[in-house]
XYZ file of C-alpha atoms in Angstrom:
378
model
C -91.745 29.151 15.669
C -94.343 26.096 15.522
C -97.009 25.565 12.917
C -99.335 23.629 15.284
C -101.851 23.277 12.859
C -99.535 21.245 10.774
C -99.339 18.778 13.445
C -102.914 17.419 12.993
C -103.335 17.713 9.406
C -101.776 14.347 8.039
C -101.235 15.391 4.809
C -99.775 18.336 5.269
C -97.025 16.527 7.564
C -96.677 14.049 4.275
C -96.202 16.690 2.310
C -93.472 18.432 4.497
C -91.685 14.942 4.990
C -89.085 15.491 1.930
C -86.599 12.899 3.464
C -89.429 10.451 5.280
C -88.508 11.325 8.704
C -92.170 9.935 9.837
C -91.370 6.670 8.072
C -88.106 6.174 9.309
C -89.284 6.284 13.212
C -92.455 4.750 12.525
C -90.733 1.620 10.929
C -88.693 1.038 13.870
C -90.131 -2.246 14.713
C -89.699 -3.591 11.120
C -86.239 -2.482 11.517
C -85.545 -4.752 14.644
C -87.162 -7.735 13.437
C -84.900 -7.039 10.006
C -81.961 -6.422 12.078
C -82.484 -9.684 14.155
C -82.682 -11.722 11.252
C -79.612 -10.474 9.880
C -77.608 -10.988 13.529
C -79.443 -14.861 13.193
C -78.036 -14.960 9.746
C -74.563 -13.875 10.595
C -74.013 -16.494 13.135
C -74.354 -14.789 16.279
C -76.996 -16.989 18.143
C -74.181 -19.970 17.497
C -71.348 -18.183 18.889
C -69.687 -19.904 22.248
C -67.672 -17.368 23.668
C -65.217 -17.983 26.303
C -66.484 -15.354 28.690
C -67.092 -11.842 28.772
C -64.720 -9.464 27.650
C -62.416 -7.174 29.949
C -64.102 -4.052 28.308
C -66.047 -2.991 24.980
C -64.998 -0.252 23.196
C -67.427 1.290 20.590
C -66.314 3.600 17.447
C -68.193 5.010 14.565
C -69.092 7.922 12.916
C -72.437 10.234 13.582
C -74.334 9.822 16.822
C -75.441 6.171 16.121
C -72.203 4.894 17.729
C -72.925 7.414 20.858
C -75.880 6.216 21.368
C -75.034 2.426 21.137
C -72.283 2.710 23.555
C -74.686 4.818 25.879
C -77.637 1.884 25.743
C -75.537 -0.782 26.073
C -73.777 1.064 29.018
C -77.300 1.459 30.698
C -78.542 -1.937 29.572
C -75.380 -3.493 30.998
C -76.031 -2.311 34.357
C -72.144 -2.792 35.280
C -71.457 -6.019 34.131
C -68.652 -4.753 31.859
C -67.109 -1.209 31.124
C -68.398 0.186 28.167
C -66.082 3.214 26.426
C -67.069 5.401 23.280
C -63.955 6.122 21.448
C -64.176 9.958 20.134
C -63.028 10.107 16.747
C -60.730 13.010 15.571
C -60.386 14.786 12.435
C -60.614 18.208 10.480
C -64.251 17.151 9.587
C -67.008 14.884 10.284
C -66.631 13.311 6.918
C -65.279 9.763 5.618
C -61.864 9.751 5.143
C -61.313 12.909 7.437
C -62.006 10.853 11.007
C -59.732 8.882 12.508
C -60.058 6.485 15.438
C -57.602 5.654 18.025
C -57.789 2.707 20.762
C -56.733 3.510 24.351
C -53.342 2.525 25.455
C -54.777 -0.571 27.686
C -56.668 -2.172 24.839
C -55.566 -5.877 24.081
C -56.639 -9.314 23.593
C -58.937 -9.222 26.583
C -61.228 -6.279 25.016
C -64.118 -6.325 22.586
C -64.212 -3.519 19.177
C -67.819 -3.066 18.246
C -68.191 -0.933 15.064
C -71.909 0.429 14.050
C -70.496 2.004 10.835
C -73.342 2.709 8.642
C -71.059 4.112 6.121
C -69.119 1.117 4.828
C -66.343 2.850 3.174
C -64.950 5.084 5.762
C -61.263 4.559 5.801
C -60.674 5.573 9.219
C -62.684 2.671 10.556
C -60.605 0.185 8.422
C -57.678 1.975 10.190
C -58.962 1.150 13.808
C -59.327 -2.614 12.638
C -55.805 -2.837 11.653
C -55.068 -1.432 15.238
C -57.513 -3.688 17.198
C -55.677 -6.813 14.761
C -52.306 -5.918 15.962
C -53.656 -5.294 19.992
C -55.327 -8.622 19.311
C -58.740 -7.158 19.952
C -61.954 -9.135 19.124
C -63.753 -7.200 16.308
C -67.351 -6.910 15.621
C -69.010 -4.566 12.830
C -72.517 -3.890 11.966
C -71.907 -2.315 8.390
C -73.402 -2.665 4.667
C -72.629 -5.986 3.342
C -69.642 -6.289 0.452
C -68.219 -2.890 1.560
C -64.412 -2.224 2.502
C -65.195 -2.319 6.193
C -66.662 -5.532 6.011
C -63.835 -6.822 3.828
C -61.426 -5.627 6.761
C -63.179 -7.144 9.476
C -63.378 -10.483 7.924
C -59.528 -10.432 6.570
C -59.118 -9.654 10.614
C -61.243 -12.840 11.457
C -63.860 -10.471 12.769
C -67.502 -10.797 12.438
C -69.488 -8.240 10.099
C -73.001 -8.122 10.526
C -74.974 -6.731 7.431
C -76.609 -3.678 8.169
C -80.698 -3.664 7.731
C -81.465 -1.145 5.816
C -84.757 0.091 4.007
C -85.485 1.815 0.573
C -85.791 4.726 1.992
C -82.379 5.270 3.367
C -81.144 6.269 0.102
C -82.877 9.413 0.669
C -80.657 10.628 3.254
C -77.704 10.121 0.630
C -78.499 13.886 -0.821
C -77.577 17.521 0.053
C -79.454 18.977 2.884
C -80.609 15.836 4.532
C -80.312 14.915 8.249
C -77.213 13.347 9.318
C -78.972 9.694 9.390
C -82.320 8.553 9.007
C -84.597 7.869 12.103
C -84.356 4.117 12.985
C -80.288 3.994 12.170
C -79.899 3.298 15.650
C -81.967 0.197 16.046
C -80.459 -1.365 12.978
C -76.964 -1.097 14.349
C -78.140 -1.643 18.034
C -79.666 -5.149 17.578
C -77.173 -7.209 16.465
C -74.951 -5.883 19.043
C -77.561 -6.519 21.638
C -77.936 -10.034 20.288
C -73.788 -10.432 20.457
C -73.946 -8.878 24.208
C -76.540 -11.326 25.089
C -74.509 -14.245 23.877
C -71.309 -13.242 25.873
C -73.294 -12.029 29.292
C -72.912 -8.700 29.156
C -76.888 -8.467 29.295
C -80.083 -10.253 28.706
C -81.356 -9.847 25.122
C -82.813 -13.047 23.895
C -84.556 -13.545 20.344
C -88.041 -13.317 22.665
C -87.129 -10.183 24.283
C -86.175 -8.406 20.748
C -89.657 -9.773 19.154
C -91.193 -7.804 22.516
C -89.184 -5.054 21.485
C -90.268 -4.788 18.352
C -94.042 -5.301 19.053
C -93.510 -2.156 21.739
C -92.304 -0.051 18.751
C -95.066 -1.228 16.628
C -97.526 -0.205 19.401
C -95.792 3.229 19.903
C -95.946 3.890 16.237
C -99.898 3.803 16.347
C -100.027 6.021 19.497
C -97.768 8.301 18.030
C -98.249 8.235 14.161
C -99.305 11.735 12.092
C -103.349 10.349 12.018
C -103.428 10.477 15.786
C -104.463 13.873 17.212
C -102.134 15.986 19.330
C -104.163 15.495 22.594
C -103.905 11.917 22.640
C -100.319 11.848 21.044
C -97.436 11.662 23.289
C -94.858 12.533 20.431
C -97.027 15.558 19.356
C -97.698 16.603 22.753
C -94.085 16.743 23.445
C -93.458 18.624 20.097
C -96.257 21.263 20.884
C -94.754 21.733 24.395
C -91.430 22.359 22.981
C -92.454 25.232 20.559
C -90.312 28.218 21.302
C -88.802 26.678 24.468
C -84.843 25.673 25.280
C -85.564 22.120 26.731
C -83.591 21.344 29.548
C -83.737 17.386 29.602
C -83.613 16.284 33.279
C -83.164 12.523 33.117
C -83.460 9.930 36.059
C -81.889 6.524 35.574
C -79.007 4.933 33.372
C -81.616 4.271 30.639
C -83.563 7.794 30.924
C -80.301 9.081 31.034
C -79.109 7.261 27.425
C -82.500 8.715 26.053
C -81.925 12.156 27.057
C -78.547 12.697 25.538
C -79.855 10.773 22.214
C -82.671 13.183 22.455
C -80.771 16.139 22.828
C -79.000 14.895 19.714
C -81.813 14.211 17.775
C -83.246 17.852 18.802
C -80.181 19.667 16.895
C -79.780 17.311 14.213
C -83.463 16.539 12.971
C -85.092 19.652 14.450
C -82.397 22.336 14.390
C -83.283 23.163 18.258
C -80.750 23.554 20.753
C -81.015 21.487 23.692
C -79.149 20.692 27.221
C -79.548 17.216 28.896
C -78.439 16.643 32.413
C -79.231 13.976 34.718
C -80.700 14.151 38.152
C -79.718 15.378 40.911
C -77.244 17.029 39.481
C -79.050 18.795 37.110
C -80.616 20.907 40.013
C -77.690 22.443 40.470
C -75.934 22.536 36.964
C -79.370 24.052 35.293
C -80.153 26.009 38.721
C -79.154 29.591 37.110
C -80.486 28.655 33.360
C -84.130 28.792 35.520
C -83.240 32.361 37.148
C -81.529 33.783 33.958
C -82.007 35.682 30.724
C -84.210 32.070 29.496
C -86.551 32.218 32.778
C -89.947 32.182 32.410
C -90.267 35.672 33.775
C -87.129 37.260 32.553
C -88.293 39.026 29.315
C -92.012 39.422 29.479
C -94.015 39.690 26.154
C -93.738 43.241 24.664
C -96.909 44.668 23.765
C -95.285 46.499 20.757
C -93.491 43.429 19.570
C -94.520 42.736 15.922
C -95.973 38.838 15.870
C -95.307 38.549 12.410
C -91.796 39.801 11.934
C -90.456 39.227 15.994
C -90.359 35.674 17.349
C -91.530 35.498 21.103
C -88.425 35.162 23.478
C -87.245 31.584 24.120
C -87.769 30.023 27.572
C -86.306 27.313 29.490
C -88.973 24.162 29.814
C -87.609 21.149 31.731
C -88.701 18.042 29.980
C -88.234 14.922 32.761
C -87.621 11.583 31.785
C -87.928 8.957 33.514
C -87.668 4.804 33.429
C -89.919 3.992 36.310
C -92.037 5.615 38.845
C -90.120 7.731 41.652
C -89.125 5.880 44.640
C -88.606 7.480 48.088
C -85.125 8.246 46.936
C -85.827 10.252 43.961
C -84.808 13.502 42.973
C -88.138 14.050 40.711
C -89.924 15.874 43.618
C -87.068 17.986 44.220
C -87.307 18.636 40.528
C -90.930 19.434 40.264
C -90.582 21.762 43.264
C -87.812 23.997 41.602
C -89.565 24.124 38.232
C -92.432 25.394 40.269
C -90.417 27.768 42.248
C -89.104 29.263 38.918
C -92.069 29.334 37.051
C -90.791 26.892 34.725
C -92.908 24.995 32.452
C -92.429 21.083 33.141
C -93.276 18.180 30.345
C -92.772 14.794 32.046
C -92.215 11.223 30.305
C -92.117 8.010 31.953
C -91.912 4.577 30.683
C -94.899 1.891 31.162
C -94.011 -1.231 32.777
C -91.859 -3.858 30.927
C -88.385 -5.179 30.567
C -85.270 -2.606 30.540
C -85.430 -3.093 26.552
C -88.835 -2.174 26.390
C -88.637 0.775 28.640
C -85.913 1.875 26.630
C -88.115 1.641 23.212
C -90.990 3.575 24.730
C -88.895 6.430 25.743
C -86.784 6.237 22.372
C -89.625 6.527 20.051
C -91.717 9.290 21.827
C -88.664 11.415 21.827
C -87.770 10.318 18.566
C -91.445 11.260 17.279
C -91.388 14.445 19.099
C -88.196 15.252 17.380
C -89.677 14.732 14.005
C -92.544 16.524 14.341
C -90.716 19.396 15.687
C -88.696 19.123 12.189
C -91.949 18.948 9.875
C -93.669 21.610 11.855
C -90.832 24.068 12.516
C -90.995 27.367 10.365
C -88.590 30.202 10.381
């Protein structure tokens, strides 16, 4: 259940925010600026690469690595293959995870390590593998840690991770997997690097505009803004007692949709399914006609409203990075939702660069996930 009255009570939200979730997402713009300075001080703008790599490999613990790989792939527009290396191990804990380079990796490839945990020995072992294969290595990790030392010894580049004082609040039992905003801390230096090697366009002025857009979105989605004019709160309220089916159109929206599904489970404890259009119309069609359909389990008149929560029904969340064109599957998605009497929420990025569009979608869904986490009740 969702306590919707809490959404429009800023003091109550602040009281419920034990881990600084709202601060984490609201200060994303500041994180971008700090991370851009860290990248500049590390010498990334002065790099003179021979050319773009054959392939980019991304490895690291937690959801940040997958998010980085997804966004680099989307923003790169196919200029270079980007592969996320999945870890193996008995538990998602430092020391228990291991990563292995694919058999084809070699001197023509680039390994990126978004490593918020500076002491993970599995990443240090991966650096050794990369050194033996001749791969170039770049890590974004806390300065002075074992991973930074391993990368430096391998003649790679270690960029200090941009942090904030409240990041330490996530180092306690019961805290979410990562602070909102961590993705920007690890992504921005790697965007600067990708700009230098010709994978995508992310010059310093573009990163400045990105930070400005995130500041504007923090004002629009902040806790003092009422639900009816607040995109983040509106989306959170829409998803109360719903199973989100996140349908996306376009590579940027696809990356954001997968990130949103991860945030909903990791921050708000809500299940969610993400799929790209037009395939989502086939893969999720049965969900709109089965037990989770809007009319599958009508409200029981004799249900105890206090002890028994309402039935969970599917709700489509349609993410787009631009207005639908003549070949868009948006209209088919809207029609299917209408035929199955399924509620539909739509979120579309405003005009701007691809980076700014990604920022708008990411910030809005991050705020929604945080509001769901804070206003959700047992």
